[in-house]
mmCIF file of C-alpha atoms and ligand atoms in Angstrom:
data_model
loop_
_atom_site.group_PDB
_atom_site.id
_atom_site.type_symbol
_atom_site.label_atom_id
_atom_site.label_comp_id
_atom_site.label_asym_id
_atom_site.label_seq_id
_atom_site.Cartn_x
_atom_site.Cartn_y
_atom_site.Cartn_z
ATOM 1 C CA UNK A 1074 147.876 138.251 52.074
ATOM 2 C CA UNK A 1075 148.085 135.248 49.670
ATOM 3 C CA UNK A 1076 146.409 132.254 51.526
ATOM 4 C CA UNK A 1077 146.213 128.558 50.608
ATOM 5 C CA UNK A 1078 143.307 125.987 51.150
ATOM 6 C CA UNK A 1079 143.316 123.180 53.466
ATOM 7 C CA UNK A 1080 144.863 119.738 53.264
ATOM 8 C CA UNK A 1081 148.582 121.488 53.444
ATOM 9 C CA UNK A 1082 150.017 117.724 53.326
ATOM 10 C CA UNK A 1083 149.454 117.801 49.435
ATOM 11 C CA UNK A 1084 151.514 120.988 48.714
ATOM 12 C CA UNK A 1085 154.596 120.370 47.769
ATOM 13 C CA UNK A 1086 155.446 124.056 46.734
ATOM 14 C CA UNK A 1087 154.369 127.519 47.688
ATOM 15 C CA UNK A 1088 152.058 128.710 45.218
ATOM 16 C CA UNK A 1089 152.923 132.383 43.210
ATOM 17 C CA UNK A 1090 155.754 133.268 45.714
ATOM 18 C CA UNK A 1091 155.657 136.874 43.615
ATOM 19 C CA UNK A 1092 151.880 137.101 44.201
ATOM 20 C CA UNK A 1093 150.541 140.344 45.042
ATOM 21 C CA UNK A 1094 149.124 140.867 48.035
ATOM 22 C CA UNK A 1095 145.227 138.902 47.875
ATOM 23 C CA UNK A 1096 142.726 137.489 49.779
ATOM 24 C CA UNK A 1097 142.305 134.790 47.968
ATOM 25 C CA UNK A 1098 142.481 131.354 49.209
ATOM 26 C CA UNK A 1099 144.197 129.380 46.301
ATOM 27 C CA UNK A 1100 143.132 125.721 46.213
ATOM 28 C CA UNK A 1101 146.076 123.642 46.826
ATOM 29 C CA UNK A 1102 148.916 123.064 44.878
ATOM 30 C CA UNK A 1103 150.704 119.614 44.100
ATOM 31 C CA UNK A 1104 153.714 119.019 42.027
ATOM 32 C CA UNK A 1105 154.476 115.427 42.209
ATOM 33 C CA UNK A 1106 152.993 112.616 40.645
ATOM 34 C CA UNK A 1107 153.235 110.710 43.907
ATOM 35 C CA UNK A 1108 150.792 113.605 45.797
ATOM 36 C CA UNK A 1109 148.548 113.336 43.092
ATOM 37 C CA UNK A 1110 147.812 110.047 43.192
ATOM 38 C CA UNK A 1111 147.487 109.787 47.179
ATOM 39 C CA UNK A 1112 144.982 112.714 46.813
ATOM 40 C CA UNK A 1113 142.872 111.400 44.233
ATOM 41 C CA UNK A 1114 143.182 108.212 46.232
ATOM 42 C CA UNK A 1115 141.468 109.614 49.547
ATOM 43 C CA UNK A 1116 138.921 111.440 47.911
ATOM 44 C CA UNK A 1117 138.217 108.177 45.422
ATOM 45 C CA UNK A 1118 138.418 105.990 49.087
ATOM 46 C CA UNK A 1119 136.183 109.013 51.013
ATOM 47 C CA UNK A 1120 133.374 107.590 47.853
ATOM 48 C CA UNK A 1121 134.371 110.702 46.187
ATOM 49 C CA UNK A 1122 133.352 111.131 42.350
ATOM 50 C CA UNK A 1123 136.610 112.718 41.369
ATOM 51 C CA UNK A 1124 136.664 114.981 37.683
ATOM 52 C CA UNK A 1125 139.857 115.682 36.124
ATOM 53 C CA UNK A 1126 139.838 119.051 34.076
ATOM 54 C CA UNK A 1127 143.255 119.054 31.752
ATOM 55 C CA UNK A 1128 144.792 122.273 31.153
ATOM 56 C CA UNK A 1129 147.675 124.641 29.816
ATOM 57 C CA UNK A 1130 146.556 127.346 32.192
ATOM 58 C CA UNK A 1131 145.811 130.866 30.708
ATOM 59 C CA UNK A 1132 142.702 130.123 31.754
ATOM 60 C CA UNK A 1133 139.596 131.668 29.576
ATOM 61 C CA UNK A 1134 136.004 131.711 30.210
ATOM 62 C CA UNK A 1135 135.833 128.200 28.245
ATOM 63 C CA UNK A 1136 138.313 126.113 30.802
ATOM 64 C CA UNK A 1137 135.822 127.657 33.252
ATOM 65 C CA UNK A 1138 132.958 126.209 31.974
ATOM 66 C CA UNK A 1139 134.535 122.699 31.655
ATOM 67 C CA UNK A 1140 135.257 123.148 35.345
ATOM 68 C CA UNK A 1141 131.237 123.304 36.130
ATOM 69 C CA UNK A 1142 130.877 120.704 34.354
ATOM 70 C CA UNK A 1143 133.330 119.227 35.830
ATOM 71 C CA UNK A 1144 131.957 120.327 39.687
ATOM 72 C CA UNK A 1145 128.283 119.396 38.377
ATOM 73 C CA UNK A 1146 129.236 116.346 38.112
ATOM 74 C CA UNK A 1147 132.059 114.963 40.451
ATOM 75 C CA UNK A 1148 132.032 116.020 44.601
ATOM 76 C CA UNK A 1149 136.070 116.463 43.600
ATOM 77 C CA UNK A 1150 137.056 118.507 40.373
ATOM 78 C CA UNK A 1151 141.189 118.377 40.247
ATOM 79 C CA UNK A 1152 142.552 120.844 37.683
ATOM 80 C CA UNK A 1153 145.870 119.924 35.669
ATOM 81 C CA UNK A 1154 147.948 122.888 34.163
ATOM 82 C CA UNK A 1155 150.893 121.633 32.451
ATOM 83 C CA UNK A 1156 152.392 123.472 29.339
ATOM 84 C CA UNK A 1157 152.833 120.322 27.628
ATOM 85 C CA UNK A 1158 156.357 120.528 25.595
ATOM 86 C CA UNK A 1159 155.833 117.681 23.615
ATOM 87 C CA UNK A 1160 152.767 118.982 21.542
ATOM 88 C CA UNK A 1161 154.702 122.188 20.328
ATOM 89 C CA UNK A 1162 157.043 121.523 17.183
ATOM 90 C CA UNK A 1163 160.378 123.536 16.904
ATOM 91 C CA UNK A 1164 158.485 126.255 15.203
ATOM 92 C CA UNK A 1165 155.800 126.714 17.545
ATOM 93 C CA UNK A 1166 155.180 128.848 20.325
ATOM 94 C CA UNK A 1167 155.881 126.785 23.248
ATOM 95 C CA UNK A 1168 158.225 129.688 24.694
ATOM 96 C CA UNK A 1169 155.804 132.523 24.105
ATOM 97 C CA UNK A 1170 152.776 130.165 25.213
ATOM 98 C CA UNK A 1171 150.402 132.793 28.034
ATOM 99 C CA UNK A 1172 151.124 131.937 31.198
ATOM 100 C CA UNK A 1173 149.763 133.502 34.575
ATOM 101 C CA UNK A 1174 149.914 131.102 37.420
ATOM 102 C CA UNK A 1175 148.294 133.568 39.687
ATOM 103 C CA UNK A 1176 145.470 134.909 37.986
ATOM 104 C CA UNK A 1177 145.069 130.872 36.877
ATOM 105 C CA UNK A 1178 144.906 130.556 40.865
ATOM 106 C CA UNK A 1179 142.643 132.978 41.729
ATOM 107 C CA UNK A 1180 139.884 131.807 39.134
ATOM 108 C CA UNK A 1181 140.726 127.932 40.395
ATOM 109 C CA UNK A 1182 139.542 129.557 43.617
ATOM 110 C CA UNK A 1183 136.308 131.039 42.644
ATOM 111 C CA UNK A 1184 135.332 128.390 40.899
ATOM 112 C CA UNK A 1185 135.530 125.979 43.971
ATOM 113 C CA UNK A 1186 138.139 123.724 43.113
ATOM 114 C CA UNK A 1187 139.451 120.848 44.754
ATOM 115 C CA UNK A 1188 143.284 120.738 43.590
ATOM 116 C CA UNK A 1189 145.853 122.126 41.366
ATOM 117 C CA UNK A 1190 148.310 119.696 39.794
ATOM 118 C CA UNK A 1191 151.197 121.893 38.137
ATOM 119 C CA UNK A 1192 154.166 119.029 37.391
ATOM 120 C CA UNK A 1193 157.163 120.653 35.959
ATOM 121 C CA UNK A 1194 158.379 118.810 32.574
ATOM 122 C CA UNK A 1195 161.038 116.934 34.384
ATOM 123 C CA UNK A 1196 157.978 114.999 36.932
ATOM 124 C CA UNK A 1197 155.968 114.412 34.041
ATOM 125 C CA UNK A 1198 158.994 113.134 31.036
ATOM 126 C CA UNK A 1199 162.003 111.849 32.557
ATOM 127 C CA UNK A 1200 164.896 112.396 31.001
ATOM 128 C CA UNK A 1201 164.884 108.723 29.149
ATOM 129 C CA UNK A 1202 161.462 109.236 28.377
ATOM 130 C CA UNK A 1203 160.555 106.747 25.183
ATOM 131 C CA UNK A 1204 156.826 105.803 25.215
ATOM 132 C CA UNK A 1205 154.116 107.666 23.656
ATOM 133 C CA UNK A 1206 150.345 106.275 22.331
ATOM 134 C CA UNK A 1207 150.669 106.050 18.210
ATOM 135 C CA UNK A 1208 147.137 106.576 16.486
ATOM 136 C CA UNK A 1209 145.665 106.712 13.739
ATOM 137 C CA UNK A 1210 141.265 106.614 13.316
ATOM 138 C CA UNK A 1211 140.578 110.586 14.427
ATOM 139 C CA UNK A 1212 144.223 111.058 14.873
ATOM 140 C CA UNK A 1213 144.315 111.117 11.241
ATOM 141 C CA UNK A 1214 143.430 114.504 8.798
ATOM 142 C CA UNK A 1215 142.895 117.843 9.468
ATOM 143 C CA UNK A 1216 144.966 119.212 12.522
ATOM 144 C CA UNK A 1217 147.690 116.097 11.834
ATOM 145 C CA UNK A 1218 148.040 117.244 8.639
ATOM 146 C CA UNK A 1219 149.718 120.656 9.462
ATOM 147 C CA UNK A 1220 150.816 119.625 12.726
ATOM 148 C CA UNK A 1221 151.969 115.569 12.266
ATOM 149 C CA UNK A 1222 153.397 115.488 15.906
ATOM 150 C CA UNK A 1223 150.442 116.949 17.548
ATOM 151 C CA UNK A 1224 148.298 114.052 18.517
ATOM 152 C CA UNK A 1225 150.488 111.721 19.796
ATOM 153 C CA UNK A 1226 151.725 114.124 22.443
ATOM 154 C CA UNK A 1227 148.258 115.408 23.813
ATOM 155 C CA UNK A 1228 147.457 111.437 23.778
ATOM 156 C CA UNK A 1229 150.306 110.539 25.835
ATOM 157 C CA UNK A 1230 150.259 113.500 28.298
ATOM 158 C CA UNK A 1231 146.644 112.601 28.435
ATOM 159 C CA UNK A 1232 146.903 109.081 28.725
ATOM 160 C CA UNK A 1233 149.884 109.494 31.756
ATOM 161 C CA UNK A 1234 147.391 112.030 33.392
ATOM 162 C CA UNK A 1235 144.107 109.737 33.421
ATOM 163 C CA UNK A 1236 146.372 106.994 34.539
ATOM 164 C CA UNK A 1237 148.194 109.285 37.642
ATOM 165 C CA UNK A 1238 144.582 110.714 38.488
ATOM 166 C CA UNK A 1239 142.024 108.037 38.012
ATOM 167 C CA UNK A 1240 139.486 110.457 37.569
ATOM 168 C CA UNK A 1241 135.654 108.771 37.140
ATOM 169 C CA UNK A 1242 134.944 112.045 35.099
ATOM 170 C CA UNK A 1243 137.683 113.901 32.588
ATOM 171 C CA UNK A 1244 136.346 116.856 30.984
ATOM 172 C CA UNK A 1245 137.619 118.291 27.471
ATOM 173 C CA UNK A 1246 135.772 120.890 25.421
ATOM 174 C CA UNK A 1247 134.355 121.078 21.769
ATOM 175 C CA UNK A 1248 136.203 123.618 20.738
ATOM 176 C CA UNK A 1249 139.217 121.302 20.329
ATOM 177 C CA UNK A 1250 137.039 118.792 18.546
ATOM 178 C CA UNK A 1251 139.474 116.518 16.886
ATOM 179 C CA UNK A 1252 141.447 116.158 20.247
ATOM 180 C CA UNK A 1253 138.336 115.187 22.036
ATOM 181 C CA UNK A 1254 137.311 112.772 19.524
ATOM 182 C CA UNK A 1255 141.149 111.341 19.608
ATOM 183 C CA UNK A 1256 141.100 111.003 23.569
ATOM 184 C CA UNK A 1257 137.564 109.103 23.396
ATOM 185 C CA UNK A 1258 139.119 107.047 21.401
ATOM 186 C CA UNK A 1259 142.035 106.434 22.811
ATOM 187 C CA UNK A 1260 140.051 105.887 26.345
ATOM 188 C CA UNK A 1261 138.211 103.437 24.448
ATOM 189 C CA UNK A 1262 140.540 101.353 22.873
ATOM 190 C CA UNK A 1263 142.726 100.861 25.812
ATOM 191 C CA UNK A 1264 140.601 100.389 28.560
ATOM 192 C CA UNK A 1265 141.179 103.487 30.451
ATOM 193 C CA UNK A 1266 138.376 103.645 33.090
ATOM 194 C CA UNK A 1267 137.139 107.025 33.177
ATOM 195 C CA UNK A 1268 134.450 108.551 31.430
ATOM 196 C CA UNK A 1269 134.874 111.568 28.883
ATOM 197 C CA UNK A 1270 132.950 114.158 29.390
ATOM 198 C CA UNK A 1271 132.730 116.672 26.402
ATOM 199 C CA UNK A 1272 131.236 120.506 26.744
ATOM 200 C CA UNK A 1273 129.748 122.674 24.031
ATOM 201 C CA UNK A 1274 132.266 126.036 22.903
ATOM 202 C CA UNK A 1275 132.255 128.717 24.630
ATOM 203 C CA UNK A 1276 132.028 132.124 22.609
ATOM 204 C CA UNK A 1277 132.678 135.723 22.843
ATOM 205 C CA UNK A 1278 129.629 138.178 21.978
ATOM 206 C CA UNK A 1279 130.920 138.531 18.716
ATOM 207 C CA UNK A 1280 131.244 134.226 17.862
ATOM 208 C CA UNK A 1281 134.793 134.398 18.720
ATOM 209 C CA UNK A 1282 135.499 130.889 20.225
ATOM 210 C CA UNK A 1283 137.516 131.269 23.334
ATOM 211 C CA UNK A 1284 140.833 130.023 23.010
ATOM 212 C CA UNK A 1285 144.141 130.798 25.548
ATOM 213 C CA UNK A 1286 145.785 132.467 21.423
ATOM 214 C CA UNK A 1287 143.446 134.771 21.160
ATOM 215 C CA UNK A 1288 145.626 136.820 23.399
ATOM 216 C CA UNK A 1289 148.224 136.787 20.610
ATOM 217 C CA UNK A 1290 145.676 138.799 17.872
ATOM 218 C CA UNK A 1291 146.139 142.555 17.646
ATOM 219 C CA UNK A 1292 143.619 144.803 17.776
ATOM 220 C CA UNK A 1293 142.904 144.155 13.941
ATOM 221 C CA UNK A 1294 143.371 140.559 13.611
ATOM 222 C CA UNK A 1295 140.866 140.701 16.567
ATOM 223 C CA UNK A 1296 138.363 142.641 14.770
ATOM 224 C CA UNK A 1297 138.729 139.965 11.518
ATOM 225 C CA UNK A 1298 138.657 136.695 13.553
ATOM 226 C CA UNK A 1299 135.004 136.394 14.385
ATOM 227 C CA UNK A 1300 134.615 135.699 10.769
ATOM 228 C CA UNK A 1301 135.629 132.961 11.005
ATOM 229 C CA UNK A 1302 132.832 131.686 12.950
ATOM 230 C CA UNK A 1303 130.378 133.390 10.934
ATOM 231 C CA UNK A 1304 131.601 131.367 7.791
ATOM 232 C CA UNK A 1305 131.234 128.227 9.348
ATOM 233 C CA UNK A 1306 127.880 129.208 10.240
ATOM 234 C CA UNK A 1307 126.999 131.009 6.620
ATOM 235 C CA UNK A 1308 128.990 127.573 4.736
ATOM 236 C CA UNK A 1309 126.332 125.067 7.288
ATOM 237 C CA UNK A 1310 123.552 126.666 6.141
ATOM 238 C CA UNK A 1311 124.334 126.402 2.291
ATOM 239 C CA UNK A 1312 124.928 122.687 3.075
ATOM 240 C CA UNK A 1313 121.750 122.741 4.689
ATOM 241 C CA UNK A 1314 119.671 124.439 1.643
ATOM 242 C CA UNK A 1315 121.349 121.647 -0.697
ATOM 243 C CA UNK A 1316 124.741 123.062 -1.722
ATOM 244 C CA UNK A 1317 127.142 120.632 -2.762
ATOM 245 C CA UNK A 1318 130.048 119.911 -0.577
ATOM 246 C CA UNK A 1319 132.761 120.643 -2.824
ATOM 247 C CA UNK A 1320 131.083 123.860 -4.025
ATOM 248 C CA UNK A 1321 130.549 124.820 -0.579
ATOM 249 C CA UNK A 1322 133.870 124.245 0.554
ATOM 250 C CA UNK A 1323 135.019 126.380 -2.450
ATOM 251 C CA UNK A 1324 132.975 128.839 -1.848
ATOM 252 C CA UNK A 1325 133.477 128.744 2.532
ATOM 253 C CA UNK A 1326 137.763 128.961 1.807
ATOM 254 C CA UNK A 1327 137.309 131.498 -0.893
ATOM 255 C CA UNK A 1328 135.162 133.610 1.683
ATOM 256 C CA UNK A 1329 137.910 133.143 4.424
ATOM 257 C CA UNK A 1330 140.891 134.685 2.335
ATOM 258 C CA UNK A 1331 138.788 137.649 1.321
ATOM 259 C CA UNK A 1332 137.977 137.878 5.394
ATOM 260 C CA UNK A 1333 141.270 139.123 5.363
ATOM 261 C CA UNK A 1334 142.593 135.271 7.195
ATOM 262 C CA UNK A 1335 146.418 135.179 5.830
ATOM 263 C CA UNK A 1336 146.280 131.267 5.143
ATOM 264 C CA UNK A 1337 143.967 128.964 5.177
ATOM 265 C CA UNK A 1338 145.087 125.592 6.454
ATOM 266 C CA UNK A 1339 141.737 123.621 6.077
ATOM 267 C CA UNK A 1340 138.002 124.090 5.345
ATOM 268 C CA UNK A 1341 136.428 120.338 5.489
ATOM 269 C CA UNK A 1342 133.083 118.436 6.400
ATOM 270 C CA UNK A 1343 133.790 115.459 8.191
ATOM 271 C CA UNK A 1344 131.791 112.599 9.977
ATOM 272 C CA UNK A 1345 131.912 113.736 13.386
ATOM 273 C CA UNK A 1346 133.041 110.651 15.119
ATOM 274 C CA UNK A 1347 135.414 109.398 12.836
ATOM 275 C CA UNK A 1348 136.553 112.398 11.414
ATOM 276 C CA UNK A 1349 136.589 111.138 8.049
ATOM 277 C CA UNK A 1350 136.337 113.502 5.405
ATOM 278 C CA UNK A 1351 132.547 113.450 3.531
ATOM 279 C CA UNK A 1352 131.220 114.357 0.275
ATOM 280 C CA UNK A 1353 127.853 114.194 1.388
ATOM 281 C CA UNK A 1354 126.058 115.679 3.941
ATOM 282 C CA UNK A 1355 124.659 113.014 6.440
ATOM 283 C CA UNK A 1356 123.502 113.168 10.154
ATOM 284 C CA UNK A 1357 126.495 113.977 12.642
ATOM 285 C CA UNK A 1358 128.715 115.599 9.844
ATOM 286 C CA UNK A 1359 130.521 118.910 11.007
ATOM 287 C CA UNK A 1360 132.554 121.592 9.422
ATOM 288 C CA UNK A 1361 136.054 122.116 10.732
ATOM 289 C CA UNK A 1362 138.406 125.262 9.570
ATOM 290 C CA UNK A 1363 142.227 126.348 10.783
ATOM 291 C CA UNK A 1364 143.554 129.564 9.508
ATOM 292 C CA UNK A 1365 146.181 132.110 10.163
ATOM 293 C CA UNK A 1366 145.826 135.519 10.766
ATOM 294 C CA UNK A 1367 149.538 136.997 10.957
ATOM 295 C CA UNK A 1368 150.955 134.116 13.208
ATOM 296 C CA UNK A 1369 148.091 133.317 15.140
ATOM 297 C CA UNK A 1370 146.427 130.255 14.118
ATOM 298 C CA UNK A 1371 142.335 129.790 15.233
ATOM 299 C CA UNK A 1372 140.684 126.544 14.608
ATOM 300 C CA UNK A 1373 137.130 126.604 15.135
ATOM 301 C CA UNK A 1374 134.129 124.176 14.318
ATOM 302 C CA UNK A 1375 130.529 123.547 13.868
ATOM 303 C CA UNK A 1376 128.114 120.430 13.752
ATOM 304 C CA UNK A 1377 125.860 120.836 10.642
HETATM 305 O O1 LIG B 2196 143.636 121.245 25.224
HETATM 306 C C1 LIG B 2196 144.650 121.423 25.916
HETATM 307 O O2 LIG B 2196 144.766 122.402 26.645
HETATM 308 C C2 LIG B 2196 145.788 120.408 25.852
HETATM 309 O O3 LIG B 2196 145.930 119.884 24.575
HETATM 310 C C3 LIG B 2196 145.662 119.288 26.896
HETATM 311 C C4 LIG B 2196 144.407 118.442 26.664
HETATM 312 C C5 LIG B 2196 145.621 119.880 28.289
HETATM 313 C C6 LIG B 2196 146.868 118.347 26.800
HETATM 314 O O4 LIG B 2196 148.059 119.026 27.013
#
C-alpha cells in the first residue's frame, strides 16, 4: 500500500497514483507555490532551520548526499524536483531527461525528508513569463560557451526557488562547479538571505562522478567514461610537478580523444572562484573538462 507522511494539509496532489504496491511512507508532496511557502513558513515560525536541496529528480547517490548535508544541518530539509525547461536548448534532451517520481519518492523517504516540492512548468513560468537574472563574473566561460542559455535559466529557477522557500541553508554539489560558483554569486550580489552550502562529488568505484546522464551511456561508453576522471587527476599532477599550463592542457585534451571521448568541448584551469581562465598555477586553481561520448555529455572537475 502506497502511504503518505503527515501534515496532509500541504498535499495538493496524490503522489505516484501508478505506484506499485509499497510500504513506503512518501514524505509529502506540494505543488503550489502558495503551499510551499506556508510550509516553509511554519517550520521557519516553529524556530525551524529549514535546508532547501534543488533538484531534477533521477535521483543518484550524489543528490543523496547533498540531502545529509542538508539534514546535518537544518531540523527541516525540503527537496525541489523540477525538470527545469528553461535550461535545455532546442537540441537538448529535455524530453528524454530520466524521470522516476516513485523511486525519487521512496529514496526522499529513507533519507528522512521533510517535503517534496514538484511544481509543474505552468506554477513555476506563467505563461507571460519575462524576467530572468542576466550574469556575467562565473556565468561567463566554459559551460556558457557551449551552452550560452544555460546559466541564466538555473539562476532564475534558482533565484524564484530561494525566494518561494526561504531556506536558511540551500545545498548544491561540486560536481556542477560552475553552477555553484554562479548561484553564490548570484546570492551574493542580490541579497538573497540564505546561505550556500556546497558538498564535495560523489563518485562511483571506478571515479565516475555521479550524474542523473550517466544513465544515457551504453555499456561501452560506460566502460570509457571513468577516464575522464583519471585525466583530470593524471593532468593535476603534471601541473603539480611543474608542467606548464598550456602544455598540460595539450597534452590532458590530446589524452581525452585517444580515451576514445567523441568531442572534447573544454579542458581548462581556472581560478576557482572566479572562474577565470589561468596560465599559471596558483592556490585555489582547478581543472574543469566537458566531453561527449556518443551524445552523452559528462563534465567533471578537480581542484589542483
Ligand atoms: O543541478 C541541477 O539539478 C539543476 O541545475 C538545478 C540547480 C536544480 C536547477 O534546475
Amino acid at each position: 500500500m502506497l502511504k503518505v507522511g503527515a501534515a496532509p494539509e500541504l498535499m495538493t496532489t496524490s503522489p505516484a497514483r501508478d505506484a506499485k504496491a509499497s510500504n513506503s511512507i512518501f514524505p509529502p508532496i506540494i505543488r503550489s507555490v502558495s503551499a510551499l511557502r506556508r510550509a516553509a513558513g511554519k517550520y521557519r515560525s516553529s524556530s525551524d532551520r529549514v535546508a532547501l536541496v534543488p533538484t531534477m529528480g533521477a535521483l543518484h547517490a550524489g543528490h543523496m548526499e547533498l540531502i545529509s548535508a542538508a539534514r546535518a544541518s537544518c531540523s527541516r530539509t525540503i527537496v525541489s524536483i523540477f525538470v527545469n525547461p528553461t535550461q535545455f536548448a532546442q537540441s537538448e534532451d529535455l524530453q528524454l531527461y530520466p524521470r522516476n517520481e516513485e523511486e525519487d519518492l521512496r529514496k526522499l523517504a529513507e533519507a528522512g525528508v521533510d517535503l517534496v516540492f514538484m511544481p509543474l512548468a505552468g506554477e513555476m513560468y506563467r505563461e507571460d513569463f519575462v524576467t530572468s537574472v542576466c550574469l556575467s563574473g562565473p556565468g561567463r566561460g566554459l559551460e556558457s560557451t557551449v551552452r550560452p542559455h544555460f546559466f541564466s535559466a538555473v539562476a532564475t529557477v534558482v533565484c524564484k526557488l530561494l525566494l518561494q522557500c526561504q531556506p536558511d541553508v540551500a545545498v548544491f554539489g561540486e560536481k556542477d562547479y560552475q553552477q555553484l560558483q554562479v548561484v553564490r554569486r548570484m546570492v551574493r550580489d542580490l541579497d538573497i538571505p540564505s546561505e550556500i552550502m556546497a558538498v564535495a562529488t560523489v563518485r562511483e568505484m571506478d571515479g565516475l562522478a555521479f550524474s542523473s546522464r550517466n544513465a544515457y551511456l551504453s555499456s561501452t561508453e560506460r566502460a570509457t567514461a571513468p577516464r575522464l576522471f583519471e585525466i583530470l587527476q593524471e593532468t593535476a599532477v603534471c601541473l603539480r610537478e611543474g608542467g606548464t599550463v598550456v602544455g598540460e592542457i595539450e597534452r590532458g585534451t590530446a589524452l581525452l580523444r585517444a580515451a576514445g571521448f567523441d568531442g572534447v568541448d573544454y579542458l581548462a584551469l581556472c581560478d576557482g572562484e572566479s572562474l577565470q581562465p589561468l596560465q599559471l598555477l596558483v592556490r585555489g586553481a582547478r581543472l574543469f573538462a566537458a566531453v561527449r561520448l556518443g551524445t552523452t555529455r559528462l563534465i567533471d572537475n578537480l581542484e589542483v
